[in-house]
Amino acid sequence: MPAKPSAGSPAKPSAKSPGRDTYTPESLLAVAVEVFNERGYDGTSMEHLSRAAGISKSSIYHHVRSKEELLRRAIARALDGLFAILDEPDAGRGRAIERLEHVTRRTAEVLMAELPYVTLLLRVRGNTRTERWAMERRREFDHRVAGLLKAAAAEGDIRSDLDARLATRLLFGMINSIVEWYRPQPGDAEDRERVADAVVRLAFEGLRKQ
Amino acid sequence: MPAKPSAGSPAKPSAKSPGRDTYTPESLLAVAVEVFNERGYDGTSMEHLSRAAGISKSSIYHHVRSKEELLRRAIARALDGLFAILDEPDAGRGRAIERLEHVTRRTAEVLMAELPYVTLLLRVRGNTRTERWAMERRREFDHRVAGLLKAAAAEGDIRSDLDARLATRLLFGMINSIVEWYRPQPGDAEDRERVADAVVRLAFEGLRKQ
């Protein structure tokens, strides 16, 4: 248990006294991502991270070289999860519309399973090298999905009155909006499946009963 | 024409010298909303507004009593545009699914026509009374649309395998995501119609060719 903060310490008046550093790279990253999502990456200092983790700044520097390294690792986790979808067997075989449906469902699932990491990815705006890299990789993912949508259109399985680029944007808009309201509950695998099902039904079949 | 900034003024080193105040309430609001969207409402000071408008803070106080009043006016403009949709004749007659389709199309259109105001509305997070009011009114709008969706389901026109609350969230997710990429062009009425058409087709008929 960390020691009680000593009231009115002049150096760090509002900081918790640093506790013992029992963090793994993963658990420290989880704390950092939470703070980034709450305060924004630009608005987060190493001091904020130190307070949230309850360990000293020098302990954090023992794990990572910089705040930007934490951002890079967090973004990489989100991107790895998303790009792995494109290598799944069902993303590579069968008609393009079936592959697109698989990728849509899995993108929603990965977004919910890796919620804080994907939330951070969707919010970065490109002030640092890492943020520009994140935006570029995100565009690449969107581009790969847009390619699937175009292939499905070429195979005659997509409504011909929908522009592929616009449809891709709206599809991602729908999927990405899940971060605004989805909050995982304990034992939520069923809930995630219910949401992913709804995304696929709405996107592929639409609201209207045929 | 505003006077040239006097270099190195100690009081406001980076401020433009205030020009003559030719603002109307509407044109001053447009400037304020631009700054709010760029810096965030919390991150915007009267000093930032004064610089962006090129008039003194006291000139701004001649138009409005506070920064929050500017926020309230901007949010009211977005909300008035959205709630007016619900009073349109096509939102009140016919089968619920047709009313829902009308409201969906018009919500996308109003979002694009009032882009900066609706963007601001979607971003407020509830620290001040005005922000809490904005969020409450936004929930009320969503609730009214969810009601239409439930009515359409009760009339048997919505796919029975879609939960109404979830479908409403995803529908708004898709519509609201337009603020992320839509940038109005001169003479863009046609472009707006094209986007609104795509939203309605995707939401009601889905991607898949029947």
CSV table of C-alpha atoms in Angstrom, one decimal:
chain,number,residue,atom,x,y,z
A,1,MET,CA,0.0,0.0,0.0
A,2,PRO,CA,1.4,3.4,-0.9
A,3,ALA,CA,2.2,5.7,2.0
A,4,LYS,CA,-0.2,8.5,2.8
A,5,PRO,CA,0.6,11.7,0.9
A,6,SER,CA,2.4,14.1,3.2
A,7,ALA,CA,0.2,17.1,3.3
A,8,GLY,CA,1.6,20.3,1.9
A,9,SER,CA,4.8,18.9,0.4
A,10,PRO,CA,6.2,21.9,-1.3
A,11,ALA,CA,7.7,20.0,-4.3
A,12,LYS,CA,4.6,18.2,-5.4
A,13,PRO,CA,1.7,19.5,-3.4
A,14,SER,CA,-1.0,17.5,-5.2
A,15,ALA,CA,1.0,14.3,-6.0
A,16,LYS,CA,0.4,11.0,-4.3
A,17,SER,CA,3.6,9.8,-2.6
A,18,PRO,CA,5.1,7.4,-5.1
A,19,GLY,CA,4.4,3.7,-4.3
A,20,ARG,CA,6.5,0.7,-5.1
A,21,ASP,CA,6.8,0.2,-8.9
A,22,THR,CA,5.1,-3.2,-9.6
A,23,TYR,CA,4.2,-2.2,-13.2
A,24,THR,CA,4.6,-4.4,-16.2
A,25,PRO,CA,5.0,-2.6,-19.6
A,26,GLU,CA,1.3,-3.6,-20.3
A,27,SER,CA,-0.1,-2.4,-17.0
A,28,LEU,CA,1.7,1.0,-17.1
A,29,LEU,CA,0.5,1.4,-20.7
A,30,ALA,CA,-3.1,0.8,-19.6
A,31,VAL,CA,-2.8,3.7,-17.0
A,32,ALA,CA,-1.1,6.0,-19.5
A,33,VAL,CA,-3.9,5.4,-22.2
A,34,GLU,CA,-6.5,6.2,-19.6
A,35,VAL,CA,-4.9,9.5,-18.8
A,36,PHE,CA,-4.3,10.3,-22.5
A,37,ASN,CA,-8.0,9.7,-23.3
A,38,GLU,CA,-9.1,11.8,-20.3
A,39,ARG,CA,-6.8,14.8,-20.7
A,40,GLY,CA,-5.8,14.5,-24.4
A,41,TYR,CA,-2.2,13.5,-25.3
A,42,ASP,CA,-1.0,17.2,-25.6
A,43,GLY,CA,-2.6,18.0,-22.2
A,44,THR,CA,-0.9,15.1,-20.4
A,45,SER,CA,2.5,15.7,-18.7
A,46,MET,CA,4.9,13.1,-17.2
A,47,GLU,CA,3.8,14.5,-13.9
A,48,HIS,CA,0.1,13.6,-14.6
A,49,LEU,CA,1.2,10.1,-15.6
A,50,SER,CA,3.3,9.8,-12.4
A,51,ARG,CA,0.3,10.8,-10.3
A,52,ALA,CA,-2.1,8.5,-12.0
A,53,ALA,CA,0.3,5.5,-11.8
A,54,GLY,CA,1.3,6.4,-8.2
A,55,ILE,CA,5.0,5.9,-9.0
A,56,SER,CA,7.7,8.5,-9.5
A,57,LYS,CA,8.6,10.0,-12.8
A,58,SER,CA,12.0,8.3,-12.7
A,59,SER,CA,10.3,5.0,-12.2
A,60,ILE,CA,8.3,5.7,-15.4
A,61,TYR,CA,11.5,6.6,-17.2
A,62,HIS,CA,12.8,3.2,-16.1
A,63,HIS,CA,10.0,1.7,-18.3
A,64,VAL,CA,9.9,4.1,-21.2
A,65,ARG,CA,12.1,6.8,-22.7
A,66,SER,CA,9.3,9.4,-23.2
A,67,LYS,CA,5.6,10.2,-23.2
A,68,GLU,CA,5.7,9.7,-27.0
A,69,GLU,CA,7.0,6.2,-26.6
A,70,LEU,CA,3.9,5.4,-24.5
A,71,LEU,CA,1.7,6.9,-27.2
A,72,ARG,CA,3.5,4.9,-29.9
A,73,ARG,CA,3.0,1.6,-28.0
A,74,ALA,CA,-0.6,2.3,-27.3
A,75,ILE,CA,-1.3,3.2,-30.9
A,76,ALA,CA,0.6,0.2,-32.1
A,77,ARG,CA,-1.5,-2.1,-30.0
A,78,ALA,CA,-4.7,-0.7,-31.6
A,79,LEU,CA,-3.3,-0.8,-35.1
A,80,ASP,CA,-1.9,-4.4,-34.6
A,81,GLY,CA,-5.4,-5.5,-33.6
A,82,LEU,CA,-7.0,-3.9,-36.6
A,83,PHE,CA,-4.5,-4.9,-39.2
A,84,ALA,CA,-4.5,-8.5,-37.9
A,85,ILE,CA,-8.1,-8.7,-39.0
A,86,LEU,CA,-7.1,-8.3,-42.7
A,87,ASP,CA,-4.9,-11.4,-42.3
A,88,GLU,CA,-7.6,-13.6,-40.9
A,89,PRO,CA,-8.7,-16.5,-43.3
A,90,ASP,CA,-12.3,-15.1,-43.7
A,91,ALA,CA,-10.9,-11.7,-44.8
A,92,GLY,CA,-9.1,-13.4,-47.6
A,93,ARG,CA,-11.4,-16.0,-49.2
A,94,GLY,CA,-14.8,-16.0,-50.8
A,95,ARG,CA,-16.7,-13.2,-52.4
A,96,ALA,CA,-15.6,-9.7,-51.6
A,97,ILE,CA,-18.9,-8.8,-49.9
A,98,GLU,CA,-18.4,-11.7,-47.4
A,99,ARG,CA,-14.9,-10.6,-46.8
A,100,LEU,CA,-16.1,-7.1,-46.2
A,101,GLU,CA,-18.8,-8.3,-43.8
A,102,HIS,CA,-16.2,-10.3,-41.9
A,103,VAL,CA,-13.9,-7.3,-41.6
A,104,THR,CA,-16.8,-5.0,-40.6
A,105,ARG,CA,-17.8,-7.4,-37.8
A,106,ARG,CA,-14.2,-7.9,-36.6
A,107,THR,CA,-13.4,-4.2,-36.7
A,108,ALA,CA,-16.3,-3.5,-34.4
A,109,GLU,CA,-15.3,-6.4,-32.1
A,110,VAL,CA,-11.6,-5.3,-31.9
A,111,LEU,CA,-12.7,-1.8,-31.3
A,112,MET,CA,-14.7,-3.0,-28.2
A,113,ALA,CA,-12.1,-5.5,-27.0
A,114,GLU,CA,-9.3,-2.8,-27.3
A,115,LEU,CA,-11.6,0.1,-26.5
A,116,PRO,CA,-9.2,2.6,-24.8
A,117,TYR,CA,-6.4,1.9,-27.4
A,118,VAL,CA,-8.7,2.3,-30.4
A,119,THR,CA,-10.3,5.4,-28.8
A,120,LEU,CA,-6.8,7.0,-28.5
A,121,LEU,CA,-6.0,6.0,-32.1
A,122,LEU,CA,-9.2,7.7,-33.4
A,123,ARG,CA,-8.5,10.9,-31.4
A,124,VAL,CA,-4.9,11.6,-32.4
A,125,ARG,CA,-4.6,14.6,-34.7
A,126,GLY,CA,-1.1,14.7,-35.9
A,127,ASN,CA,1.2,17.1,-34.0
A,128,THR,CA,4.0,14.6,-33.4
A,129,ARG,CA,5.8,12.1,-35.6
A,130,THR,CA,4.0,9.3,-33.8
A,131,GLU,CA,0.6,10.9,-34.4
A,132,ARG,CA,1.3,11.5,-38.1
A,133,TRP,CA,2.3,7.8,-38.4
A,134,ALA,CA,-0.9,6.8,-36.6
A,135,MET,CA,-3.0,8.8,-39.0
A,136,GLU,CA,-1.2,7.4,-42.0
A,137,ARG,CA,-1.7,3.8,-40.8
A,138,ARG,CA,-5.3,4.5,-40.1
A,139,ARG,CA,-5.8,5.9,-43.6
A,140,GLU,CA,-4.1,2.7,-44.9
A,141,PHE,CA,-6.5,0.5,-43.0
A,142,ASP,CA,-9.5,2.5,-44.3
A,143,HIS,CA,-8.0,2.3,-47.8
A,144,ARG,CA,-7.8,-1.5,-47.5
A,145,VAL,CA,-11.4,-1.7,-46.5
A,146,ALA,CA,-12.5,0.7,-49.2
A,147,GLY,CA,-10.7,-1.7,-51.7
A,148,LEU,CA,-12.8,-4.6,-50.4
A,149,LEU,CA,-15.9,-2.5,-50.9
A,150,LYS,CA,-14.9,-1.6,-54.4
A,151,ALA,CA,-14.2,-5.3,-55.2
A,152,ALA,CA,-17.7,-6.2,-53.8
A,153,ALA,CA,-19.2,-3.5,-56.0
A,154,ALA,CA,-17.3,-4.8,-59.0
A,155,GLU,CA,-18.7,-8.3,-58.3
A,156,GLY,CA,-22.2,-6.8,-58.3
A,157,ASP,CA,-23.0,-7.4,-54.6
A,158,ILE,CA,-23.1,-3.7,-53.5
A,159,ARG,CA,-26.0,-1.4,-54.4
A,160,SER,CA,-24.9,0.4,-57.5
A,161,ASP,CA,-26.3,3.8,-56.3
A,162,LEU,CA,-23.7,4.0,-53.5
A,163,ASP,CA,-20.4,5.7,-54.0
A,164,ALA,CA,-17.6,3.5,-52.6
A,165,ARG,CA,-15.6,6.2,-51.0
A,166,LEU,CA,-18.6,7.8,-49.3
A,167,ALA,CA,-20.0,4.4,-48.2
A,168,THR,CA,-16.6,3.5,-46.6
A,169,ARG,CA,-16.6,6.8,-44.7
A,170,LEU,CA,-20.1,6.3,-43.4
A,171,LEU,CA,-19.4,2.6,-42.6
A,172,PHE,CA,-16.4,3.6,-40.5
A,173,GLY,CA,-18.3,6.5,-39.0
A,174,MET,CA,-20.9,4.1,-37.7
A,175,ILE,CA,-18.3,1.6,-36.4
A,176,ASN,CA,-16.1,4.2,-34.8
A,177,SER,CA,-19.0,5.9,-33.1
A,178,ILE,CA,-19.2,2.9,-30.8
A,179,VAL,CA,-16.3,4.4,-28.8
A,180,GLU,CA,-18.7,7.3,-27.8
A,181,TRP,CA,-21.1,5.1,-25.8
A,182,TYR,CA,-19.8,1.5,-25.4
A,183,ARG,CA,-18.6,0.8,-21.9
A,184,PRO,CA,-17.5,-2.8,-21.3
A,185,GLN,CA,-19.2,-4.7,-18.5
A,186,PRO,CA,-17.8,-7.7,-16.7
A,187,GLY,CA,-18.6,-10.8,-18.8
A,188,ASP,CA,-19.4,-8.7,-21.8
A,189,ALA,CA,-18.5,-11.0,-24.6
A,190,GLU,CA,-22.2,-11.6,-25.4
A,191,ASP,CA,-22.8,-7.8,-25.3
A,192,ARG,CA,-20.0,-7.2,-27.8
A,193,GLU,CA,-21.4,-9.9,-30.1
A,194,ARG,CA,-24.8,-8.2,-29.9
A,195,VAL,CA,-23.4,-4.8,-30.9
A,196,ALA,CA,-21.2,-6.3,-33.7
A,197,ASP,CA,-24.3,-8.2,-35.0
A,198,ALA,CA,-26.3,-4.9,-35.1
A,199,VAL,CA,-23.5,-3.1,-36.9
A,200,VAL,CA,-23.4,-5.8,-39.6
A,201,ARG,CA,-27.1,-6.0,-40.0
A,202,LEU,CA,-27.6,-2.2,-40.2
A,203,ALA,CA,-24.6,-1.7,-42.6
A,204,PHE,CA,-25.4,-4.6,-44.9
A,205,GLU,CA,-29.2,-5.0,-44.8
A,206,GLY,CA,-30.3,-1.6,-43.6
A,207,LEU,CA,-33.1,-0.7,-41.1
A,208,ARG,CA,-36.0,-1.4,-43.5
A,209,LYS,CA,-37.6,-4.8,-43.5
A,210,GLN,CA,-37.5,-6.1,-47.1
B,1,MET,CA,-9.0,48.2,-42.5
B,2,PRO,CA,-7.5,47.4,-39.2
B,3,ALA,CA,-4.3,49.3,-38.3
B,4,LYS,CA,-1.0,47.4,-38.5
B,5,PRO,CA,0.0,45.7,-35.3
B,6,SER,CA,2.5,47.8,-33.4
B,7,ALA,CA,5.5,45.5,-33.1
B,8,GLY,CA,6.4,44.5,-29.5
B,9,SER,CA,3.5,46.0,-27.7
B,10,PRO,CA,4.3,44.8,-24.1
B,11,ALA,CA,0.7,44.4,-23.1
B,12,LYS,CA,-0.4,42.0,-25.9
B,13,PRO,CA,2.7,41.0,-27.7
B,14,SER,CA,1.0,38.5,-30.0
B,15,ALA,CA,-2.4,40.3,-30.4
B,16,LYS,CA,-3.5,42.0,-33.6
B,17,SER,CA,-4.2,45.7,-32.9
B,18,PRO,CA,-8.0,45.9,-32.5
B,19,GLY,CA,-9.8,47.0,-35.6
B,20,ARG,CA,-13.1,48.8,-36.0
B,21,ASP,CA,-16.0,46.7,-34.7
B,22,THR,CA,-18.2,46.0,-37.7
B,23,TYR,CA,-19.5,42.8,-36.3
B,24,THR,CA,-23.2,41.7,-36.2
B,25,PRO,CA,-24.2,39.2,-33.5
B,26,GLU,CA,-24.1,36.5,-36.2
B,27,SER,CA,-20.7,37.3,-37.7
B,28,LEU,CA,-19.1,37.6,-34.2
B,29,LEU,CA,-20.7,34.2,-33.3
B,30,ALA,CA,-19.3,32.6,-36.5
B,31,VAL,CA,-15.8,33.7,-35.5
B,32,ALA,CA,-16.3,32.5,-31.9
B,33,VAL,CA,-17.5,29.1,-33.0
B,34,GLU,CA,-14.5,28.6,-35.3
B,35,VAL,CA,-12.2,29.3,-32.3
B,36,PHE,CA,-14.2,27.1,-30.0
B,37,ASN,CA,-14.0,24.2,-32.5
B,38,GLU,CA,-10.3,24.7,-33.0
B,39,ARG,CA,-9.1,25.2,-29.3
B,40,GLY,CA,-12.0,23.6,-27.4
B,41,TYR,CA,-14.4,25.7,-25.4
B,42,ASP,CA,-12.5,25.3,-22.2
B,43,GLY,CA,-9.2,26.1,-23.9
B,44,THR,CA,-10.6,29.4,-25.4
B,45,SER,CA,-10.2,32.7,-23.5
B,46,MET,CA,-11.8,36.1,-24.3
B,47,GLU,CA,-8.2,37.1,-25.3
B,48,HIS,CA,-8.2,34.3,-28.0
B,49,LEU,CA,-11.6,35.5,-29.2
B,50,SER,CA,-10.4,39.1,-29.3
B,51,ARG,CA,-7.4,38.2,-31.4
B,52,ALA,CA,-9.4,36.0,-33.8
B,53,ALA,CA,-12.0,38.7,-34.3
B,54,GLY,CA,-9.5,41.5,-34.5
B,55,ILE,CA,-11.4,43.7,-32.0
B,56,SER,CA,-10.8,44.5,-28.4
B,57,LYS,CA,-12.2,42.4,-25.5
B,58,SER,CA,-14.4,45.4,-24.5
B,59,SER,CA,-15.9,45.5,-28.0
B,60,ILE,CA,-16.8,41.8,-27.6
B,61,TYR,CA,-18.4,42.6,-24.2
B,62,HIS,CA,-20.4,45.2,-26.1
B,63,HIS,CA,-22.0,42.3,-28.0
B,64,VAL,CA,-22.2,39.5,-25.3
B,65,ARG,CA,-21.9,39.3,-21.6
B,66,SER,CA,-19.6,36.3,-21.5
B,67,LYS,CA,-17.9,33.5,-23.3
B,68,GLU,CA,-20.6,31.2,-22.1
B,69,GLU,CA,-23.2,33.4,-23.8
B,70,LEU,CA,-21.5,32.9,-27.1
B,71,LEU,CA,-21.5,29.1,-26.5
B,72,ARG,CA,-25.2,29.2,-25.6
B,73,ARG,CA,-26.1,31.1,-28.8
B,74,ALA,CA,-24.0,28.8,-31.0
B,75,ILE,CA,-25.5,25.7,-29.4
B,76,ALA,CA,-29.0,27.2,-29.7
B,77,ARG,CA,-28.5,27.7,-33.4
B,78,ALA,CA,-27.6,24.0,-33.9
B,79,LEU,CA,-30.4,22.8,-31.7
B,80,ASP,CA,-33.0,25.1,-33.3
B,81,GLY,CA,-32.0,23.7,-36.7
B,82,LEU,CA,-32.3,20.1,-35.5
B,83,PHE,CA,-35.6,20.5,-33.6
B,84,ALA,CA,-37.2,22.4,-36.5
B,85,ILE,CA,-36.9,19.2,-38.5
B,86,LEU,CA,-39.3,17.4,-36.1
B,87,ASP,CA,-41.9,20.1,-36.9
B,88,GLU,CA,-41.7,19.7,-40.7
B,89,PRO,CA,-44.8,18.3,-42.3
B,90,ASP,CA,-43.0,15.2,-43.6
B,91,ALA,CA,-41.8,14.4,-40.0
B,92,GLY,CA,-45.4,14.3,-38.8
B,93,ARG,CA,-47.5,12.4,-41.4
B,94,GLY,CA,-47.5,9.0,-43.0
B,95,ARG,CA,-46.0,5.8,-41.8
B,96,ALA,CA,-43.3,6.1,-39.1
B,97,ILE,CA,-40.6,4.6,-41.4
B,98,GLU,CA,-41.2,7.4,-43.9
B,99,ARG,CA,-41.1,10.0,-41.1
B,100,LEU,CA,-37.9,8.4,-39.8
B,101,GLU,CA,-36.4,8.5,-43.3
B,102,HIS,CA,-37.3,12.2,-43.7
B,103,VAL,CA,-35.8,13.0,-40.3
B,104,THR,CA,-32.6,11.1,-41.1
B,105,ARG,CA,-32.1,12.9,-44.4
B,106,ARG,CA,-32.8,16.3,-42.9
B,107,THR,CA,-30.6,15.7,-39.9
B,108,ALA,CA,-27.7,15.0,-42.2
B,109,GLU,CA,-28.6,18.1,-44.3
B,110,VAL,CA,-28.8,20.4,-41.3
B,111,LEU,CA,-25.6,19.0,-39.9
B,112,MET,CA,-23.8,20.0,-43.2
B,113,ALA,CA,-25.6,23.3,-43.6
B,114,GLU,CA,-24.8,24.3,-40.0
B,115,LEU,CA,-21.5,22.4,-39.8
B,116,PRO,CA,-19.5,24.5,-37.3
B,117,TYR,CA,-22.5,24.9,-34.9
B,118,VAL,CA,-23.5,21.2,-35.0
B,119,THR,CA,-19.8,20.2,-34.6
B,120,LEU,CA,-19.6,22.3,-31.5
B,121,LEU,CA,-22.8,20.8,-30.2
B,122,LEU,CA,-21.5,17.3,-30.7
B,123,ARG,CA,-18.2,18.1,-28.9
B,124,VAL,CA,-19.5,19.7,-25.7
B,125,ARG,CA,-19.0,17.5,-22.6
B,126,GLY,CA,-20.9,19.2,-19.8
B,127,ASN,CA,-18.7,21.3,-17.5
B,128,THR,CA,-20.9,24.4,-17.5
B,129,ARG,CA,-24.6,24.9,-17.1
B,130,THR,CA,-24.8,25.6,-20.9
B,131,GLU,CA,-23.0,22.4,-21.7
B,132,ARG,CA,-25.3,20.3,-19.5
B,133,TRP,CA,-28.3,22.0,-21.1
B,134,ALA,CA,-26.8,21.2,-24.6
B,135,MET,CA,-26.3,17.5,-23.7
B,136,GLU,CA,-29.8,17.3,-22.3
B,137,ARG,CA,-31.4,18.8,-25.4
B,138,ARG,CA,-29.3,16.5,-27.6
B,139,ARG,CA,-30.5,13.5,-25.7
B,140,GLU,CA,-34.0,14.7,-26.1
B,141,PHE,CA,-33.5,14.9,-29.9
B,142,ASP,CA,-32.1,11.4,-30.0
B,143,HIS,CA,-35.0,10.2,-27.8
B,144,ARG,CA,-37.5,11.7,-30.2
B,145,VAL,CA,-35.8,9.9,-33.2
B,146,ALA,CA,-35.6,6.7,-31.2
B,147,GLY,CA,-39.4,7.0,-30.6
B,148,LEU,CA,-39.9,7.2,-34.4
B,149,LEU,CA,-37.8,4.1,-34.9
B,150,LYS,CA,-39.8,2.2,-32.3
B,151,ALA,CA,-43.0,3.3,-33.9
B,152,ALA,CA,-41.7,2.1,-37.3
B,153,ALA,CA,-40.8,-1.2,-35.7
B,154,ALA,CA,-44.3,-1.5,-34.1
B,155,GLU,CA,-45.7,-0.9,-37.6
B,156,GLY,CA,-43.6,-3.8,-38.9
B,157,ASP,CA,-41.4,-1.8,-41.2
B,158,ILE,CA,-38.1,-2.2,-39.3
B,159,ARG,CA,-36.1,-5.4,-39.3
B,160,SER,CA,-37.2,-7.3,-36.2
B,161,ASP,CA,-33.6,-8.5,-35.4
B,162,LEU,CA,-32.5,-4.9,-34.6
B,163,ASP,CA,-32.7,-3.4,-31.1
B,164,ALA,CA,-34.2,0.1,-31.4
B,165,ARG,CA,-31.9,1.8,-28.9
B,166,LEU,CA,-28.8,0.2,-30.5
B,167,ALA,CA,-30.0,1.0,-34.0
B,168,THR,CA,-30.7,4.6,-33.1
B,169,ARG,CA,-27.1,5.0,-31.6
B,170,LEU,CA,-25.6,3.5,-34.8
B,171,LEU,CA,-27.7,5.6,-37.0
B,172,PHE,CA,-26.7,8.8,-35.2
B,173,GLY,CA,-23.1,7.6,-35.1
B,174,MET,CA,-23.1,7.4,-38.9
B,175,ILE,CA,-24.8,10.8,-39.4
B,176,ASN,CA,-22.7,12.6,-36.8
B,177,SER,CA,-19.5,11.2,-38.2
B,178,ILE,CA,-20.0,13.5,-41.2
B,179,VAL,CA,-18.5,16.3,-39.2
B,180,GLU,CA,-15.2,14.5,-39.2
B,181,TRP,CA,-14.6,14.8,-42.9
B,182,TYR,CA,-17.3,17.0,-44.6
B,183,ARG,CA,-15.9,20.4,-45.7
B,184,PRO,CA,-18.3,22.6,-47.6
B,185,GLN,CA,-17.3,23.8,-51.0
B,186,PRO,CA,-18.7,26.9,-52.7
B,187,GLY,CA,-22.0,25.9,-54.4
B,188,ASP,CA,-22.2,22.7,-52.4
B,189,ALA,CA,-25.9,22.2,-52.3
B,190,GLU,CA,-25.6,19.3,-54.7
B,191,ASP,CA,-22.8,17.7,-52.8
B,192,ARG,CA,-24.9,17.9,-49.6
B,193,GLU,CA,-27.7,16.2,-51.3
B,194,ARG,CA,-25.4,13.4,-52.5
B,195,VAL,CA,-24.1,12.8,-49.0
B,196,ALA,CA,-27.6,12.9,-47.5
B,197,ASP,CA,-28.8,10.4,-50.2
B,198,ALA,CA,-25.9,8.0,-49.3
B,199,VAL,CA,-26.8,8.2,-45.6
B,200,VAL,CA,-30.4,7.4,-46.3
B,201,ARG,CA,-29.6,4.5,-48.6
B,202,LEU,CA,-27.0,3.0,-46.4
B,203,ALA,CA,-29.1,3.3,-43.2
B,204,PHE,CA,-32.4,2.1,-44.7
B,205,GLU,CA,-31.4,-0.3,-47.5
B,206,GLY,CA,-27.9,-1.3,-46.5
B,207,LEU,CA,-24.8,-1.9,-48.6
B,208,ARG,CA,-25.9,-5.3,-50.0
B,209,LYS,CA,-27.7,-5.4,-53.3
B,210,GLN,CA,-31.0,-7.2,-52.7
